[in-house]
mmCIF file of C-alpha atoms in Angstrom:
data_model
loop_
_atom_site.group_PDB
_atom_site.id
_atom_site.type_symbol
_atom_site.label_atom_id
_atom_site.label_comp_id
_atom_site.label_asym_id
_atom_site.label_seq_id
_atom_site.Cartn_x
_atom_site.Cartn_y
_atom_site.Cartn_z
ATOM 1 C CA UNK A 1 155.397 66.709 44.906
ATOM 2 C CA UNK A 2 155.663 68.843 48.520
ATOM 3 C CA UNK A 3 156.504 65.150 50.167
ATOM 4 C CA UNK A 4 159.962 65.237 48.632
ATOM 5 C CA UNK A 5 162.351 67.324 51.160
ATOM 6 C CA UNK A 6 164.494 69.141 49.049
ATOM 7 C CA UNK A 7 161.930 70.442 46.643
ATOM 8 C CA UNK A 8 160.125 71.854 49.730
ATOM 9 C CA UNK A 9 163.609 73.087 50.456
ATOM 10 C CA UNK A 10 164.295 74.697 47.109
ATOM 11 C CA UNK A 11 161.101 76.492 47.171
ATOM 12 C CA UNK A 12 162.019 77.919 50.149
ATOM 13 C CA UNK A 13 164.996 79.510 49.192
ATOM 14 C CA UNK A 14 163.443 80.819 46.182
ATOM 15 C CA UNK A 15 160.197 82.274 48.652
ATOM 16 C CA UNK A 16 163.105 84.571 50.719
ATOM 17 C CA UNK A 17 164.622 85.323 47.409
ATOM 18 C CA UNK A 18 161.885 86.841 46.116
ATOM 19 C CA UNK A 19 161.169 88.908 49.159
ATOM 20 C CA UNK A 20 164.782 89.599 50.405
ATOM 21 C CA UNK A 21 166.179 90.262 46.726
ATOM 22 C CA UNK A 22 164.109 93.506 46.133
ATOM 23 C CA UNK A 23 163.239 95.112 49.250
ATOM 24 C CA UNK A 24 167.888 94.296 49.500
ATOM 25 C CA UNK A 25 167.697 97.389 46.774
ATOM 26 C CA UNK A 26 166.070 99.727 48.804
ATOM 27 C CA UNK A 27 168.628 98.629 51.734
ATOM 28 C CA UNK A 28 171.727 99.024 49.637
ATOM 29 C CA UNK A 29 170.265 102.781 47.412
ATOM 30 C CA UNK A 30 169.589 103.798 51.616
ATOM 31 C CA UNK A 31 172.828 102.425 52.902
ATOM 32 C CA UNK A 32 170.900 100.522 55.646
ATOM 33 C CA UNK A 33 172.655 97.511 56.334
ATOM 34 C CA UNK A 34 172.693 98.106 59.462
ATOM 35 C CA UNK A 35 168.805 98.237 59.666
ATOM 36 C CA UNK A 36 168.736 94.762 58.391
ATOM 37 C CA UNK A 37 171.636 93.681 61.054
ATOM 38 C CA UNK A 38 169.687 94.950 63.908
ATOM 39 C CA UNK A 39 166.493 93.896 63.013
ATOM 40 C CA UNK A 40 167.385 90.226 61.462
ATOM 41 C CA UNK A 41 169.461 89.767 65.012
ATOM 42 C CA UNK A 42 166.289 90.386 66.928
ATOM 43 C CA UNK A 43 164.808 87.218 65.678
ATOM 44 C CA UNK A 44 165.818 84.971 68.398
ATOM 45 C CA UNK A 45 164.110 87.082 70.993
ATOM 46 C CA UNK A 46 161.212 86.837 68.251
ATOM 47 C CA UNK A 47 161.446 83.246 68.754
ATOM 48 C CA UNK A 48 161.791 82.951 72.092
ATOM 49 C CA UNK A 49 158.722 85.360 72.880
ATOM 50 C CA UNK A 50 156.464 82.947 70.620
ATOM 51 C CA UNK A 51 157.911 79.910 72.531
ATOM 52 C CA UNK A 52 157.126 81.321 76.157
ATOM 53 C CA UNK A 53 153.366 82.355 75.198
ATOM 54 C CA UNK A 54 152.816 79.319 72.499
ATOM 55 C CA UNK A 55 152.952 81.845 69.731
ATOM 56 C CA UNK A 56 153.721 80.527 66.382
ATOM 57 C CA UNK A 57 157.254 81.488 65.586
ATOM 58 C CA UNK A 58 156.229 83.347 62.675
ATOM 59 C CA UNK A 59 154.181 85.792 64.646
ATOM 60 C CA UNK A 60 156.871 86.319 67.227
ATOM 61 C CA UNK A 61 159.075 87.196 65.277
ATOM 62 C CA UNK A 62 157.427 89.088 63.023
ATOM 63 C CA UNK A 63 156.366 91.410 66.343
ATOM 64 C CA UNK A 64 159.981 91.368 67.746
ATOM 65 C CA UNK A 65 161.546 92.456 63.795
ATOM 66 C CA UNK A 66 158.589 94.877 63.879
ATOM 67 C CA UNK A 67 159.755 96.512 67.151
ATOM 68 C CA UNK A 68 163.138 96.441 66.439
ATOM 69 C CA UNK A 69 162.871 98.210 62.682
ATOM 70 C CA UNK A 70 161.137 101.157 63.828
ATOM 71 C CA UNK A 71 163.326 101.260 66.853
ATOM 72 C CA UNK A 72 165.992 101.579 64.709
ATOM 73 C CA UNK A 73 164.123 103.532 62.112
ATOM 74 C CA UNK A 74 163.483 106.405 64.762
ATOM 75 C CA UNK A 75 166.790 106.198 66.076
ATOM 76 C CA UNK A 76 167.747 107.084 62.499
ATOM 77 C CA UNK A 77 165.589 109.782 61.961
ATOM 78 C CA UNK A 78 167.033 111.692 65.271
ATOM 79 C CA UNK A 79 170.634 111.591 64.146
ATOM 80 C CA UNK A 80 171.537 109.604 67.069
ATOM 81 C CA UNK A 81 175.254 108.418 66.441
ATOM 82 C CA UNK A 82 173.815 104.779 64.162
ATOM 83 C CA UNK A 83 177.038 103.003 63.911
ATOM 84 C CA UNK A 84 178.503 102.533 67.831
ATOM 85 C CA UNK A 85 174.474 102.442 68.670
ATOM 86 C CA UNK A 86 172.887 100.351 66.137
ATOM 87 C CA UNK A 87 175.946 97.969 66.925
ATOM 88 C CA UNK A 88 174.873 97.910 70.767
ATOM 89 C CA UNK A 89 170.968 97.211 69.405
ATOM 90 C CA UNK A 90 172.027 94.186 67.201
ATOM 91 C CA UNK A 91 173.744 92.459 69.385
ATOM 92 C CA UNK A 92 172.107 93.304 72.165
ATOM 93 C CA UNK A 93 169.156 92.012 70.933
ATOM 94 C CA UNK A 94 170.622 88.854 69.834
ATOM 95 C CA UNK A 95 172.810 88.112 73.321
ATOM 96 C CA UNK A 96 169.208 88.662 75.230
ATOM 97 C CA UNK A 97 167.494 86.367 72.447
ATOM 98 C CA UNK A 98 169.600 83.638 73.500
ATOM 99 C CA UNK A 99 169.650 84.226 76.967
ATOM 100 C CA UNK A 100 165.528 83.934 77.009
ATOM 101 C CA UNK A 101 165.465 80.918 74.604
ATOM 102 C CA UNK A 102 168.113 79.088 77.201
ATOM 103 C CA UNK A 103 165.556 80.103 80.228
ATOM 104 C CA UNK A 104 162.423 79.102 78.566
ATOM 105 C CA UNK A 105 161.163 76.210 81.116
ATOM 106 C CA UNK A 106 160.308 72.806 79.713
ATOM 107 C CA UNK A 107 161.392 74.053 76.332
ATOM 108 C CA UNK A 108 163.836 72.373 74.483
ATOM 109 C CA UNK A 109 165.405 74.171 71.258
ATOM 110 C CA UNK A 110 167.812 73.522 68.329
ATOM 111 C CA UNK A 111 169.490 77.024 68.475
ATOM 112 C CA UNK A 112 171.894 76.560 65.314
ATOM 113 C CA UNK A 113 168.582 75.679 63.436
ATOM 114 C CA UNK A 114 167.215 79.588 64.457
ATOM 115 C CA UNK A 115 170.605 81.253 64.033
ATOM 116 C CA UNK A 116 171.847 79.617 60.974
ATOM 117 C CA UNK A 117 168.783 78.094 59.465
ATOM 118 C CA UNK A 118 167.106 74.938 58.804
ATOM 119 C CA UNK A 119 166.371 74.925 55.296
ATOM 120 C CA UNK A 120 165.831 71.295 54.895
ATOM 121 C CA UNK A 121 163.481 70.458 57.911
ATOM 122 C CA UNK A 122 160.859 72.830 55.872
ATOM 123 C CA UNK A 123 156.981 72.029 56.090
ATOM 124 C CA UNK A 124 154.156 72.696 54.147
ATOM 125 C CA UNK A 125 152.969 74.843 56.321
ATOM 126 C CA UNK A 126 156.587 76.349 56.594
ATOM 127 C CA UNK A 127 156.055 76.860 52.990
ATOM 128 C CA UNK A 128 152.978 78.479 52.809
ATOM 129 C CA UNK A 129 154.173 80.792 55.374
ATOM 130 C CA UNK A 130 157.182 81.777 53.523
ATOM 131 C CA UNK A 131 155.422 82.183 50.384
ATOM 132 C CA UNK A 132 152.993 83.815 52.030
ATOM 133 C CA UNK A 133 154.993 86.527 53.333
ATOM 134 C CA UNK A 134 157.377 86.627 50.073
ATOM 135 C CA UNK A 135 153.807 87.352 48.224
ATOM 136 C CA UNK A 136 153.056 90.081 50.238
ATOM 137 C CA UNK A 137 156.046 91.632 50.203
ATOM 138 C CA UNK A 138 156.642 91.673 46.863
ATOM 139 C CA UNK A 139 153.006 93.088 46.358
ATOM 140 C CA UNK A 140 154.036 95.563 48.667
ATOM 141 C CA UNK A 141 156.906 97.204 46.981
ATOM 142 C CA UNK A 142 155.377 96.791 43.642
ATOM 143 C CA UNK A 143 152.142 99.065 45.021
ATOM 144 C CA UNK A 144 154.621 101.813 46.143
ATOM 145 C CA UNK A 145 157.782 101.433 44.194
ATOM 146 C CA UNK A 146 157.396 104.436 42.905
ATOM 147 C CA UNK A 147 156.791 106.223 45.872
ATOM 148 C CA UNK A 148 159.690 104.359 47.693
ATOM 149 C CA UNK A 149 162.101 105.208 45.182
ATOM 150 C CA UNK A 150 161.240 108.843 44.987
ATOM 151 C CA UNK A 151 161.886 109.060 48.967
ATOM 152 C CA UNK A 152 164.907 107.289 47.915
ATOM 153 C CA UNK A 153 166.795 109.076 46.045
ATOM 154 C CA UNK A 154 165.237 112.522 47.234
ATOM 155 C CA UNK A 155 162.908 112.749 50.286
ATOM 156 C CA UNK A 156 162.867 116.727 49.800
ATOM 157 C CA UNK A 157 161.766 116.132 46.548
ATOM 158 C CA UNK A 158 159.431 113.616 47.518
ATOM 159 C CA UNK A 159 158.104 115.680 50.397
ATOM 160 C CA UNK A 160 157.385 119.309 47.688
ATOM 161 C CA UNK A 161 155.443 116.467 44.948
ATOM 162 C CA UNK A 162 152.665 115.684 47.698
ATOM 163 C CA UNK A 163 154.883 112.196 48.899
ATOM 164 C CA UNK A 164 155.277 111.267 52.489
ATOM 165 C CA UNK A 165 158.862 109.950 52.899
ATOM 166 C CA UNK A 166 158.253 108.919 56.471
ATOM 167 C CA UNK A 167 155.343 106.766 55.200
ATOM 168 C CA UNK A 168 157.500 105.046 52.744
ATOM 169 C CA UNK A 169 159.900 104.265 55.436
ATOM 170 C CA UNK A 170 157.605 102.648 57.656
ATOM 171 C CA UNK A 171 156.396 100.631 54.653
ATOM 172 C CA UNK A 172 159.776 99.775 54.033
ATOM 173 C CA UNK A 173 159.932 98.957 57.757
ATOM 174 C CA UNK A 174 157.366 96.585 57.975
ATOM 175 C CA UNK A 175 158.509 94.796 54.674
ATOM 176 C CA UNK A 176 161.220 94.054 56.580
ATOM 177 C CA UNK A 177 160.084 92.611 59.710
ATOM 178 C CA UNK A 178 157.920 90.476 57.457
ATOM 179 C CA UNK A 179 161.398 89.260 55.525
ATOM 180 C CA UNK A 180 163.025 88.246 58.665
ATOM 181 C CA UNK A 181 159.814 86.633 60.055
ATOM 182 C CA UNK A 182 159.924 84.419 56.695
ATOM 183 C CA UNK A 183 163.534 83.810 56.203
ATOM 184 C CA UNK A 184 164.620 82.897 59.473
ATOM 185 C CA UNK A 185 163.479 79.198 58.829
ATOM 186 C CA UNK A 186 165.533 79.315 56.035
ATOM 187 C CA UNK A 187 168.546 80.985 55.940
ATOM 188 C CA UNK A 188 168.597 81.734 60.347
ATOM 189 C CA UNK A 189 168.603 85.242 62.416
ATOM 190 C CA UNK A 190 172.524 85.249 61.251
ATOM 191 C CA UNK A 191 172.338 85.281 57.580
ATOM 192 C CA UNK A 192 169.365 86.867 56.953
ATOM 193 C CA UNK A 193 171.039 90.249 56.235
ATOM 194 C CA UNK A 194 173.553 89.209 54.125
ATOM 195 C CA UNK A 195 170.860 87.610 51.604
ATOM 196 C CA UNK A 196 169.115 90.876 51.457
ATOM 197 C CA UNK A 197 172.632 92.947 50.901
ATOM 198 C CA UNK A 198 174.758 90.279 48.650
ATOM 199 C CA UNK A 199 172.049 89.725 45.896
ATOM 200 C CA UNK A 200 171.030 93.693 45.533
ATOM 201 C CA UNK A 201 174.950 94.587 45.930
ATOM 202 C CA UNK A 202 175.635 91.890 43.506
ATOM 203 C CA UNK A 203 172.905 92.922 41.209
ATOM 204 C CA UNK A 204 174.413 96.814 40.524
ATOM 205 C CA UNK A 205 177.014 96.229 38.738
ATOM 206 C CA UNK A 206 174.414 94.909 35.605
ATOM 207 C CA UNK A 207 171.781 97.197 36.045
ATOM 208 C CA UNK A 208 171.184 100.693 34.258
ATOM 209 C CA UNK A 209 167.242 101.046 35.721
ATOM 210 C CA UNK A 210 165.812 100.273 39.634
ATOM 211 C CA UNK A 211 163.955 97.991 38.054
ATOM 212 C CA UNK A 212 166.553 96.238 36.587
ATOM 213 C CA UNK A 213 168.684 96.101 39.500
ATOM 214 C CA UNK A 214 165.592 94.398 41.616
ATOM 215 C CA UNK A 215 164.752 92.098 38.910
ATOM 216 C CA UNK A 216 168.900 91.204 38.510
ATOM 217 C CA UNK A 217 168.617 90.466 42.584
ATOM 218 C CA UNK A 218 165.730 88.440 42.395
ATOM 219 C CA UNK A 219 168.233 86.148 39.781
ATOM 220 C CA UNK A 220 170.846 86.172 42.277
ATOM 221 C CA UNK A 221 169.231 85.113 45.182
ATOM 222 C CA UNK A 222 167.379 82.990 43.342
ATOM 223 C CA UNK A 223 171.085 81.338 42.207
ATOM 224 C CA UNK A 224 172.513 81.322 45.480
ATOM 225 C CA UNK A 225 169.624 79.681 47.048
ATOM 226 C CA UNK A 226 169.674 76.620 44.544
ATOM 227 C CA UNK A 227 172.974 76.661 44.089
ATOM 228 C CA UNK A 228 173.736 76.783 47.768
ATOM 229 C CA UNK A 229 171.298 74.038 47.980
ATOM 230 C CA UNK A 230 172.826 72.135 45.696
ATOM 231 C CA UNK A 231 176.332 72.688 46.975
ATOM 232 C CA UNK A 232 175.148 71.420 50.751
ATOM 233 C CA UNK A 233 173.969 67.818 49.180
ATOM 234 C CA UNK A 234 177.113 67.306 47.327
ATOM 235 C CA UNK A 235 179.656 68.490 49.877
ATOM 236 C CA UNK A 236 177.834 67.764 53.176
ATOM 237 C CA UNK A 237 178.187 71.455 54.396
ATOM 238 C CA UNK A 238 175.409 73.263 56.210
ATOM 239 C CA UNK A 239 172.629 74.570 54.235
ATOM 240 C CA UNK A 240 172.047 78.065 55.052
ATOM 241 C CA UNK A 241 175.850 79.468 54.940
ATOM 242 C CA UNK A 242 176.341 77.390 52.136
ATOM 243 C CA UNK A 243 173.800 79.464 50.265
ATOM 244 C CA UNK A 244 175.074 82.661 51.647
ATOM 245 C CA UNK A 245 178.692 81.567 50.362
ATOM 246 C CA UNK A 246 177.497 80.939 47.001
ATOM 247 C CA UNK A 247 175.807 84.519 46.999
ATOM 248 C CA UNK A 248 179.140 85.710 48.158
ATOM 249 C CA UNK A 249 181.040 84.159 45.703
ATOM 250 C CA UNK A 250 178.704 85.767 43.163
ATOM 251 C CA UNK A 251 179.208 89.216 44.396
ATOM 252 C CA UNK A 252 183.142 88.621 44.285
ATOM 253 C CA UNK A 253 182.237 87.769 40.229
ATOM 254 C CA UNK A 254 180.239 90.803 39.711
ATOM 255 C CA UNK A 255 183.226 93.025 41.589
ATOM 256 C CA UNK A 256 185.420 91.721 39.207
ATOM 257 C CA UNK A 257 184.041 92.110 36.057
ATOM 258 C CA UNK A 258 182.448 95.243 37.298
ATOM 259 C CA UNK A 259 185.303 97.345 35.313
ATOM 260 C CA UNK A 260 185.069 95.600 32.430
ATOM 261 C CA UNK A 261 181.416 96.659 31.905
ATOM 262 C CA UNK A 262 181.824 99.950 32.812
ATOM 263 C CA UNK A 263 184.597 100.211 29.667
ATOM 264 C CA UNK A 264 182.521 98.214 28.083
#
């Protein structure tokens, strides 16, 4: 069954759905898109690090995301001024991931394949590693969801019950880096922010519990990546904005009839 393309391809999308979708809760409830811009954009160097010391990609850029989260993450916890900075970081990181990739020697690389994704060129190894990953994540946050949502929506709280909210975060970190490490193949060091925001954002407007709302994301992305799929075949556009557009499209629908359930 794995021989045919675009089943290995629609596995793949719903592998980053299932790790993006949930841990894209924690990013909206935190307001930390701009975590998942800086980090996601430090892919390429990611890439570019496992291609100069013959690295799988997955571990380079797992390190790189790694780096760059709790960069960010203790830039966040100083007060340092995030927008004009965390703007700087993200794409920063990304101009000096393409500058290494282009000075890599004897290296030859498909750049729009890392930056936009190359859902369709997938392996079965690419797919174990991206379920792999999803897995994990999604064991994480199940372990500590309710630790993470606690240091959430109160970290004073969480602090006076016997919690550790910086613990959470760095958990929260790491999921991340894992995310990007997984869904770069798929979606590229681009997009992979906006398919942990759009599903979670899209997801709110139908939700009354946490739980919901993950579970409602996990349907979303799960839509957008088959639909997006689907969409590339029959109108010959690329594969990993397609998917993205789909997921935007969806979040336009839940905008709209946002009002109407909240009358309702």
């Amino acid at each position: 069954m794995l021989d045919d393309f675009a089943i290995r391809a629609g596995l793949a999308g719903l592998g980053v759905a299932l790790a993006a979708a949930p841990l894209g809760c924690f990013v909206v409830w935190r307001r930390m898109a701009y975590f998942g811009d800086a980090t996601s954009h430090a892919a390429l160097l990611g890439v570019a690090l496992a291609l100069a010391v013959d690295l799988p990609v997955f571990a380079g850029v797992l390190v790189v995301a790694l780096v760059m989260a709790l960069i960010v993450s203790s830039l966040s916890e100083r007060h340092v001024s995030t927008d004009a900075l965390l703007g700087v970081l993200a794409h920063a990181a990304l101009a000096v991931g393409l500058v290494a990739v282009s000075l890599l020697p004897g290296q030859r690389v498909d750049l729009q394949a890392y930056l936009f994704g190359e859902i369709l060129a997938v392996t079965q190894t690419d797919l174990i590693t991206i379920w792999g990953g999803a897995v994990m994540v999604a064991l994480l946050l199940i372990w500590r969801w309710q630790a993470l949502l606690s240091a959430t929506l109160s970290p004073d709280l969480a602090t006076a019950s016997g919690g550790n909210p910086k613990r959470e975060q760095l958990i929260l970190t790491l999921a991340l880096a894992i995310t990007v490490a997984v869904a770069i193949k798929v979606v590229g060091a681009l997009l992979i922010a906006a398919m942990l925001v759009i599903p979670a954002a899209t997801a709110r407007p139908f939700a009354r519990t946490p739980e919901a709302m993950a579970f409602w994301a996990v349907a979303v992305g799960a839509v957008a990546a088959l639909g997006g799929l689907a969409g590339s075949f029959t109108f010959d556009t690329p594969t990993g904005p397609s998917i993205v557009t789909l997921a935007a499209g969806l979040f336009a629908l839940s905008a709209a009839l946002a009002p109407l359930l909240r009358r309702g």
